[in-house]
Structures are given as C-alpha cells and as structure tokens.
CSV table of C-alpha atoms and ligand atoms in Angstrom, one decimal:
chain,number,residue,atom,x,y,z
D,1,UNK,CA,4.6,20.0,-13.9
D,2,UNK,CA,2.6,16.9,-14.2
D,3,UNK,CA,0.4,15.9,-11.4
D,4,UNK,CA,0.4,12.3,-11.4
D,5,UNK,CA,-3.3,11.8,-10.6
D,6,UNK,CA,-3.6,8.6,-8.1
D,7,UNK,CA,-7.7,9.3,-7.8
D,8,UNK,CA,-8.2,8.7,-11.7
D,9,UNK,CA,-5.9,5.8,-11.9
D,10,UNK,CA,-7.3,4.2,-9.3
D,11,UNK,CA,-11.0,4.9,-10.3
D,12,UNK,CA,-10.0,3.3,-14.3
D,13,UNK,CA,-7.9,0.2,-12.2
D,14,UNK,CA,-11.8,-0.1,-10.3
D,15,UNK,CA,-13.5,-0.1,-13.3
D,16,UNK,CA,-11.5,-3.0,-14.7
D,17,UNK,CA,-11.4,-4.8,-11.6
D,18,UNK,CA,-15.1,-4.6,-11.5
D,19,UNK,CA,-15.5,-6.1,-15.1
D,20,UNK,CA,-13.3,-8.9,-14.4
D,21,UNK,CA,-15.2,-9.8,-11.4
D,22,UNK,CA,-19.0,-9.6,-13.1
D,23,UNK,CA,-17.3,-11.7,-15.4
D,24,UNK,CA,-15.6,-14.5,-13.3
D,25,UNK,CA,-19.1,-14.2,-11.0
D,26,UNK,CA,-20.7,-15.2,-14.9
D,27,UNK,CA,-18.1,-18.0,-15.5
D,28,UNK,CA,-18.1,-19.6,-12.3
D,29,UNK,CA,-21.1,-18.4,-10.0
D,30,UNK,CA,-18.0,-17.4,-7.3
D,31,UNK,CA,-16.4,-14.1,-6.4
D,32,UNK,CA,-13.6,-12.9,-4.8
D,33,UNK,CA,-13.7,-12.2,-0.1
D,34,UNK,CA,-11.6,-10.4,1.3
D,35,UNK,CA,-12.1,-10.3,5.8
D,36,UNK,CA,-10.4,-7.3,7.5
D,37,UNK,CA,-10.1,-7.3,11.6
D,38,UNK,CA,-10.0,-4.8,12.9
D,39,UNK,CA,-8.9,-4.4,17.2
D,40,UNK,CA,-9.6,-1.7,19.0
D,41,UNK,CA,-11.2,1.9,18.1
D,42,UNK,CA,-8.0,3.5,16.3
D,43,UNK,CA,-10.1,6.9,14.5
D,44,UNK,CA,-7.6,6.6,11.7
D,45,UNK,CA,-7.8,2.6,10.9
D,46,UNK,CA,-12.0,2.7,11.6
D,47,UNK,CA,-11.6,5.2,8.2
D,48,UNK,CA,-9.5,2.9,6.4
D,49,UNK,CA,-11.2,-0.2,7.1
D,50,UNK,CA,-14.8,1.3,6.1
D,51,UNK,CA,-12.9,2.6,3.0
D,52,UNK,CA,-12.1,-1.1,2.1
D,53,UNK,CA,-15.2,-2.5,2.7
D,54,UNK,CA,-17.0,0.4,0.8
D,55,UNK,CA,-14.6,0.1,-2.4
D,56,UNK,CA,-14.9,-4.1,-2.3
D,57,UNK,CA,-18.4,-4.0,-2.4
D,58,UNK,CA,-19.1,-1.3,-5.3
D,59,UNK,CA,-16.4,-3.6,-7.7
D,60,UNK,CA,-18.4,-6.8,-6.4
D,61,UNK,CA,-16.6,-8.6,-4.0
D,62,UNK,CA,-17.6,-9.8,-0.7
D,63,UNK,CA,-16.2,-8.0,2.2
D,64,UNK,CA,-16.8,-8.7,5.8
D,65,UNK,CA,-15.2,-7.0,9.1
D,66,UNK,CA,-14.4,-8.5,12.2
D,67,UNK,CA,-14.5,-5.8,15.1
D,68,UNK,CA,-12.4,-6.6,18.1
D,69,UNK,CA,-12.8,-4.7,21.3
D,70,UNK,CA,-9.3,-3.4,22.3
D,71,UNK,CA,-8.6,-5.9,25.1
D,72,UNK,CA,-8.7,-8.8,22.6
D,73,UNK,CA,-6.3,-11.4,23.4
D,74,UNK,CA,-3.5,-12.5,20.9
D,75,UNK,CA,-4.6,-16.1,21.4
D,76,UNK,CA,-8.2,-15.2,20.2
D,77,UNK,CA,-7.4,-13.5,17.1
D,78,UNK,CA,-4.6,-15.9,16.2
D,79,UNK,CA,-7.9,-18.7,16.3
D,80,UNK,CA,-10.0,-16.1,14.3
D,81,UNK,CA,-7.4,-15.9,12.0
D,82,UNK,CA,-6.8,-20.1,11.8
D,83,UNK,CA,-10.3,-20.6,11.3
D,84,UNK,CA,-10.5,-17.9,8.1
D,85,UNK,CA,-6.8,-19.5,6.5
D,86,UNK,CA,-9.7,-22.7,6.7
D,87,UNK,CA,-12.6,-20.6,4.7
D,88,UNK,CA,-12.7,-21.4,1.2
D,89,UNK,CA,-14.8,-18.2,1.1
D,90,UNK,CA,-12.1,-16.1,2.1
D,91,UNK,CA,-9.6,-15.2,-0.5
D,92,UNK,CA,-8.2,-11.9,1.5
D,93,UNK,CA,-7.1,-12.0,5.0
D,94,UNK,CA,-5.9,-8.4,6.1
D,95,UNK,CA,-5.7,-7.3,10.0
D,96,UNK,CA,-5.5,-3.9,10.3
D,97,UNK,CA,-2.3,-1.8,12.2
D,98,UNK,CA,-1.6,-0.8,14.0
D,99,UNK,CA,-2.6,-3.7,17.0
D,100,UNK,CA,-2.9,-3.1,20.9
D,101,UNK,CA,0.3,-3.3,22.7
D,102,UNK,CA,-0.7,-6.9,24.3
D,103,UNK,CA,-0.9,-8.4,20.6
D,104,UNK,CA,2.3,-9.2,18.8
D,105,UNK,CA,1.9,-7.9,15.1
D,106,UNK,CA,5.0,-10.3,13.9
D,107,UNK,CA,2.9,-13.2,15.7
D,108,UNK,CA,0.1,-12.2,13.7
D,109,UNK,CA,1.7,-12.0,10.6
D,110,UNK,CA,3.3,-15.0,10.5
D,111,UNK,CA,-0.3,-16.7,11.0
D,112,UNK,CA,-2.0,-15.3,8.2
D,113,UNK,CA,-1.6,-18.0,5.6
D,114,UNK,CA,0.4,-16.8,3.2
D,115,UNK,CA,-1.5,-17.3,-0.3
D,116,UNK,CA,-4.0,-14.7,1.2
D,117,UNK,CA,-1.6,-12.7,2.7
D,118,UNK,CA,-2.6,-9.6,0.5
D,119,UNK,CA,-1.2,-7.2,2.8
D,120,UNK,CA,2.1,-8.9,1.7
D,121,UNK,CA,3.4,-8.6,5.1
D,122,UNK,CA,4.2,-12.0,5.6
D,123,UNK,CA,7.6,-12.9,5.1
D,124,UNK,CA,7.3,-15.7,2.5
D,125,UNK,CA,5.7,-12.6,0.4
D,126,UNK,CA,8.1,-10.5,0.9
D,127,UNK,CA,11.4,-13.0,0.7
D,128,UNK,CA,9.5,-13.5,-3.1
D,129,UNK,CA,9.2,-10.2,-4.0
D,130,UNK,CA,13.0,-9.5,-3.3
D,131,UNK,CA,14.0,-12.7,-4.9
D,132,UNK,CA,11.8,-11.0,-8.2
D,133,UNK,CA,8.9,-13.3,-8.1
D,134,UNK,CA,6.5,-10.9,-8.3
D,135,UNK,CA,4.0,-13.4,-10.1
D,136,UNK,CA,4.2,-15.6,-7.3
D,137,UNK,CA,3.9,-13.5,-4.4
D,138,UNK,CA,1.2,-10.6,-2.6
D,139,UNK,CA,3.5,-7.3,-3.2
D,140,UNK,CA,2.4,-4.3,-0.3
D,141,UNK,CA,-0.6,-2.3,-1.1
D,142,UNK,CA,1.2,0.9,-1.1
D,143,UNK,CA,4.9,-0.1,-3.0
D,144,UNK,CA,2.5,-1.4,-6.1
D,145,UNK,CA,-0.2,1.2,-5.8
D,146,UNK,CA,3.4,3.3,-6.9
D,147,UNK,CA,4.5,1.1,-9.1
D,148,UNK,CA,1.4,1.0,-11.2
D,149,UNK,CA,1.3,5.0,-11.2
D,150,UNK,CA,5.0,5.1,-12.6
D,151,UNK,CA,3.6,2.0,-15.3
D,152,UNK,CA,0.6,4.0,-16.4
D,153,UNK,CA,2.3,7.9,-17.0
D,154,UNK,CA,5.3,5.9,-18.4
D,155,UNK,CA,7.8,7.3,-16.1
D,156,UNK,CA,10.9,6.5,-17.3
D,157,UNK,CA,13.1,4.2,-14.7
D,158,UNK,CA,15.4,1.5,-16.0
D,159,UNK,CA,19.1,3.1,-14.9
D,160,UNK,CA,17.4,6.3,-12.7
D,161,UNK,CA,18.6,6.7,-9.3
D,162,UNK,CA,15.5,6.1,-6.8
D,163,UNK,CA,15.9,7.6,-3.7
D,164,UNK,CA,13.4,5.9,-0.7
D,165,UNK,CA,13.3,8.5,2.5
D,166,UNK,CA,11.9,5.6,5.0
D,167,UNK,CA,12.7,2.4,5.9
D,168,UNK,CA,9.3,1.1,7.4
D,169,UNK,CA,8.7,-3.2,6.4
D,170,UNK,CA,5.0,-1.9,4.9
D,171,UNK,CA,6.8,0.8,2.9
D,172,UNK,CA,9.9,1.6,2.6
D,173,UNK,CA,11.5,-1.7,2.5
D,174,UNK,CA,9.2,-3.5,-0.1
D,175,UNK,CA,9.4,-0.2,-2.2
D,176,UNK,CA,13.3,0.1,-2.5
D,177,UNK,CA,13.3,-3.4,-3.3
D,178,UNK,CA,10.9,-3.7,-6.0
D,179,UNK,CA,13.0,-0.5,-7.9
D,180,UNK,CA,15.8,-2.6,-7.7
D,181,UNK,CA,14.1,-5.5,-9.8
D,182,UNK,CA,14.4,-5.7,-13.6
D,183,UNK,CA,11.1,-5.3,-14.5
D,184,UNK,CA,9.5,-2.5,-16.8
D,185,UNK,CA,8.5,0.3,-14.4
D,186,UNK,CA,11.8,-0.1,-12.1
D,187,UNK,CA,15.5,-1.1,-13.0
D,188,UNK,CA,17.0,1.7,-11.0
D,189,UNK,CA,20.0,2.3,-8.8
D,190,UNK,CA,18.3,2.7,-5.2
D,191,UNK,CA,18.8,4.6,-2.2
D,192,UNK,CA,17.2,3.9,1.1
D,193,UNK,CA,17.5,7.0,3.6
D,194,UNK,CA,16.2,7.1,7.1
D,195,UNK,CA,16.2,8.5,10.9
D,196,UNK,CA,19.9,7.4,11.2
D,197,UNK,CA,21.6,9.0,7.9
D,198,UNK,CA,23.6,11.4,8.0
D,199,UNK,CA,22.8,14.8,5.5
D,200,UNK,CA,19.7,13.6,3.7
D,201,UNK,CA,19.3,16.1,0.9
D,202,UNK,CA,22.8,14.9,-0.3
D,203,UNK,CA,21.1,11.8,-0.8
D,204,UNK,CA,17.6,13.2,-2.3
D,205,UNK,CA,19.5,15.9,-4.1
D,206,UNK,CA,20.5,13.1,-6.6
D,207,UNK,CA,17.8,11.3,-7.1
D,208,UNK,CA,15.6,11.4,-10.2
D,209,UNK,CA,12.8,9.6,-8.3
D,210,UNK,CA,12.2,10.5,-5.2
D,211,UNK,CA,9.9,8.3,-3.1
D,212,UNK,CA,9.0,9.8,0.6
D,213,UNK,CA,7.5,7.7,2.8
D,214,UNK,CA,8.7,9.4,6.4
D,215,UNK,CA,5.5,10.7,8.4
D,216,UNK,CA,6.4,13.9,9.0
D,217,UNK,CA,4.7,17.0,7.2
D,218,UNK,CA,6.4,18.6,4.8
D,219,UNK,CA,9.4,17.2,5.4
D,220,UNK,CA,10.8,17.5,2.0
D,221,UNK,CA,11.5,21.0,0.8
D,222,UNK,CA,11.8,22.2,-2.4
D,223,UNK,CA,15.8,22.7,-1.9
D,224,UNK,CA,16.2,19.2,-1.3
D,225,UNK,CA,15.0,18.1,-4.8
D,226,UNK,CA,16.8,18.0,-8.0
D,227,UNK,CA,15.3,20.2,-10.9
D,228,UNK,CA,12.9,17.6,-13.0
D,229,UNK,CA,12.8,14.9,-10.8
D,230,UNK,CA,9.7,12.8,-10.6
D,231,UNK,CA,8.8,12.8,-7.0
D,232,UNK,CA,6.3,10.2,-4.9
D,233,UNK,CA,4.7,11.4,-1.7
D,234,UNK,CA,3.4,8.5,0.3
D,235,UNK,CA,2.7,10.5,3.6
D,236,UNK,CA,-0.4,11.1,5.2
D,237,UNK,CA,-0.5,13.4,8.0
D,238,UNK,CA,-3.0,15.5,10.0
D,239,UNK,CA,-2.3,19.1,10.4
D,240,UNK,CA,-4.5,21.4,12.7
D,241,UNK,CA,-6.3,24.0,10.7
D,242,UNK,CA,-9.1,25.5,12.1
D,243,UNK,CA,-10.6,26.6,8.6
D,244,UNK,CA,-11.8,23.1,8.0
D,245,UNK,CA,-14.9,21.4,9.2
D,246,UNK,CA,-12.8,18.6,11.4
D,247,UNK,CA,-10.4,20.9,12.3
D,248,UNK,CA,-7.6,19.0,10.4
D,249,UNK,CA,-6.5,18.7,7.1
D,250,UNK,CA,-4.0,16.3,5.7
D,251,UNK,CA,-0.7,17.0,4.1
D,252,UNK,CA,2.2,14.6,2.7
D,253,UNK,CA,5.6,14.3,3.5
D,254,UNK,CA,6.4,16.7,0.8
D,255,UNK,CA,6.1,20.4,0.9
D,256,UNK,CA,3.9,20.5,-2.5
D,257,UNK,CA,3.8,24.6,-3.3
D,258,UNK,CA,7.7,24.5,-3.0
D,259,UNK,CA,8.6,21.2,-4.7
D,260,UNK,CA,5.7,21.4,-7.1
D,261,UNK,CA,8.1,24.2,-8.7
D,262,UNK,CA,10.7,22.3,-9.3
D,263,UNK,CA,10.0,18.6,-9.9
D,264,UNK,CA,8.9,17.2,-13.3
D,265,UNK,CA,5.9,15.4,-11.5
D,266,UNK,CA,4.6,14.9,-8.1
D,267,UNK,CA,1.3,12.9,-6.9
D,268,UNK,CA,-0.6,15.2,-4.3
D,269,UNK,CA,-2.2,14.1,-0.9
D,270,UNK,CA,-5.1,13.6,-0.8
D,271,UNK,CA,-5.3,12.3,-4.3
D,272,UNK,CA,-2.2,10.3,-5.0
D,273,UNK,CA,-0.8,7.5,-3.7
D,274,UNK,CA,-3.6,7.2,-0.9
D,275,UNK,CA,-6.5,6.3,-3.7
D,276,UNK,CA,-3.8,3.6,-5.2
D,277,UNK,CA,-3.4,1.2,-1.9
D,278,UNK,CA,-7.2,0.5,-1.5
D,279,UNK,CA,-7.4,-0.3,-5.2
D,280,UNK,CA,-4.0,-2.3,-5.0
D,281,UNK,CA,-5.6,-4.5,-1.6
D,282,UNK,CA,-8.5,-5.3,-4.0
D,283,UNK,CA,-6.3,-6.2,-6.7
D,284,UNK,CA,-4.5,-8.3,-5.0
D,285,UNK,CA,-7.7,-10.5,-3.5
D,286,UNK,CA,-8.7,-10.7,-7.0
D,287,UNK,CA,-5.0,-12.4,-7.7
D,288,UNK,CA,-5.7,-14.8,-4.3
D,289,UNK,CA,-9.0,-15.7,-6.3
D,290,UNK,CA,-7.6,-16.4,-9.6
D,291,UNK,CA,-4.4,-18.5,-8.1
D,292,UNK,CA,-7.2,-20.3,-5.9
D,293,UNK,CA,-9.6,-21.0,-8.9
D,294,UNK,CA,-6.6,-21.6,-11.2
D,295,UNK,CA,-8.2,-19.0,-13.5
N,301,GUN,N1,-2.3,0.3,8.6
N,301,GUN,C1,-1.9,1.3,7.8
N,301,GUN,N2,-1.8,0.9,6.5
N,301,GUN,C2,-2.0,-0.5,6.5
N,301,GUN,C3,-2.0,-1.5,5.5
N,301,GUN,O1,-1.8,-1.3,4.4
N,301,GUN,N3,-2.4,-2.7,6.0
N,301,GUN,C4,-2.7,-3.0,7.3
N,301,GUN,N4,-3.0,-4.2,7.6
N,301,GUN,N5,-2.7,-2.1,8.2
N,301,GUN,C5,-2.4,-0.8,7.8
C-alpha cells in the first residue's frame, strides 16, 4: 500500500514557496502578510494559529496575530477586520474557528474582503470555485491541500467515483465540488454522505476515492472500503491514551491498521492531510500577493 506522505509534500510545496518569495522580496523589495485573529483561548486553535505563524515566517512572509480575549464583541472584530481589508500590507486575512457564541461566524465571513479571503470561506470564493474558476478564486485550505496530494502521486481521477463522508462548508462541500470540476486531478462522479444518509458503507463501498472528513475516530472500517481504493483521511481527533506524554494522541476518521490492508493508498494522521492545509493557507497568501502586485 502506498502511504501518501502529506509531511514531504508539504515540506517540497515550502521549499518552493520559499524560493518564490526570496525572489519576489529581490524583484520588488515587498513580500507577502498574512494576519490571523484569533478570539478566545480554544487549546486546539492557539496550536494551529502558532503553527501558521511559525511556517509563514521560516518561508519569508510576514505574519502577525491578533489575540482577542473571549468576550470580544462582534462589532469590534468586524472594525478590526475593516481596517486590515484597508492595509496594503495585508495580503491574508484568516480568523480562526471556531468563534465565541456572541460572534456570528457568517457575519464575519462576509466581512473579510474577499481578494484576501484565503480561508476561501467567503461566499464569492466559494460560488467561484463551483462555477470552476479556480484561477480566480481562494479554494479551502484543506479541499486543495487534497487536491495537490492526488496531483503530485498522480492518482488517477477523471471518471472514478469520489465518495465525500461530510458535508461541513470548510470541508466537505468545497471538496465534493472541486472532484466534480474538469480539471486534471478530479473529473469524477461524486458522492456526498453525511449524518442523515441512510447505510453509508453502500455508499463508500463503491467508491474508488474515498474522502473522510466526519470527526469521529475511526469511523471508517476496513469493511466499508472497496479493495484498491485510494482513500483520504481528513480527521483529526484526540483519543485518551495514557502511554503518551499529553495523555492524548490523535487518530483520523479512518481506522488505518484495518483499511491500510485493503486500500491501494491512504494518507496517515498525523502526517497527511494535516501538514497540506498550513502549506495550502500560505499558498494561497502568496496568490493574494501576486493578484495584488499583478505579478
Ligand atoms: N478552524 C479549523 N480549521 C480552520 C481553518 O482552516 N480556517 C479557520 N479560519 N479556522 C479553522
């Protein structure tokens, strides 16, 4: 079985990110910025925001992060958020999620211009990306980390059936859409599963890719996968295991022993798709940059 390694792919896509950066910063004394906000003291999202900061500064870019204590008011961080649409400086706007109860995340999303919308969240991004104008939108961290894993092991698509388990508008949606377009790494038939459908491994049973993105451990077993199918594992979850140092360890949405038997490939967790979205994020604030610059 081939592991489809998400940490290498994402370490070469760094490397070249990094070059085009040193060389735009020679060409035009500017670089890319990306600002994340981040509201509130979520354990998970502090990781992931110091994760993005980390990885934009060792390819070059300026990063900055906005910490907001947890009763921040919607009204404040929509101003925040007006005044960095107005910074020439800022390339990448991304507010972290989830948001405290009293902010509306659709509110926020709709404020965040979108030309540096490289979440992709907003819905002038997404409406794009469904309509196929992939060149002219920001496409979801996670849905093109995948895509550019199926792209670089040449996984073979145009025709396949793609089967999405999750229908989440970070995830799910975006990701069943873009293997519907007819572009190089997807032209399939596609499947969208979720909370509501009834008998799920009928569904996943048939698909040659299988892309799970549910948030619940393990919850694809082996039996529910079709012999040689290439399957994507999007979940990250926290299981107790005292062994560890943190007393946690984190698994996918794919039981990886049992499935590992019988698909062609699989990405693991950690390791897989996880390493893609960070890389994808800076990708994408590069692409604000370029559009910006008309480079
Ligand atoms: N929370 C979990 N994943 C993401 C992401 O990709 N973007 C944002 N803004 N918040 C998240």
């Amino acid at each position: 079985m081939l592991i489809i390694d998400g940490k290498k792919v994402s370490l070469d896509l760094k490397n070249e990110l990094k070059a085009s950066v040193d060389n735009y910063r020679a060409q035009t004394g500017k670089v890319p910025g990306l600002t994340v906000i981040i509201v509130g003291q979520d354990p998970a999202s502090q990781v992931y925001v110091r994760s993005k900061a980390k990885t934009c500064k060792e390819i070059g870019m300026i990063s900055s992060v906005i910490e907001m204590p947890a009763d921040t008011t919607e009204e404040h961080l929509l101003n925040t958020i007006k005044d960095l649409n107005n910074d020439p400086a800022v390339h990448g706007i991304l507010v972290q999620q989830p948001l405290p109860k009293q902010i509306d995340e659709f509110a926020v999303t709709l404020a965040i211009d979108p030309s540096k919308d490289v979440d992709g969240f907003h819905p002038e991004n997404l409406g794009r990306l469904v309509m196929g104008h992939l060149d002219k939108c920001f496409v979801s961290c996670t849905p093109y980390g995948i895509l550019e894993l199926l792209g670089r092991y040449n996984i073979e698509t145009k025709g396949k059936h793609c089967v999405v388990v999750g229908r989440s508008n970070i995830v799910g949606k975006p990701m069943a859409n873009l293997m519907l377009q007819k572009l190089e790494a997807t032209n399939c038939t596609v499947t969208i599963c979720h909370s509501a459908t009834k008998n799920i491994p009928f569904y996943t049973q048939q698909a040659d890719i299988l892309i799970a993105a549910i948030g619940k451990a393990g919850f694809i077993t082996a039996d529910m996968v079709k012999p040689g199918a290439v399957v994507i594992d999007v979940g990250i979850n926290r299981i107790e295991d005292a062994s560890t140092k943190n007393g946690y360890r984190l698994v996918g949405d794919v039981d990886y022993d049992g499935v590992s038997a019988v698909a062609s490939a699989m990405t693991p967790v950690p390791g897989g798709v996880g390493p893609m979205t960070i890389a994808m994020l800076l990708k994408n604030t590069l692409q604000s940059f370029q559009r910006t610059n008309g480079l």
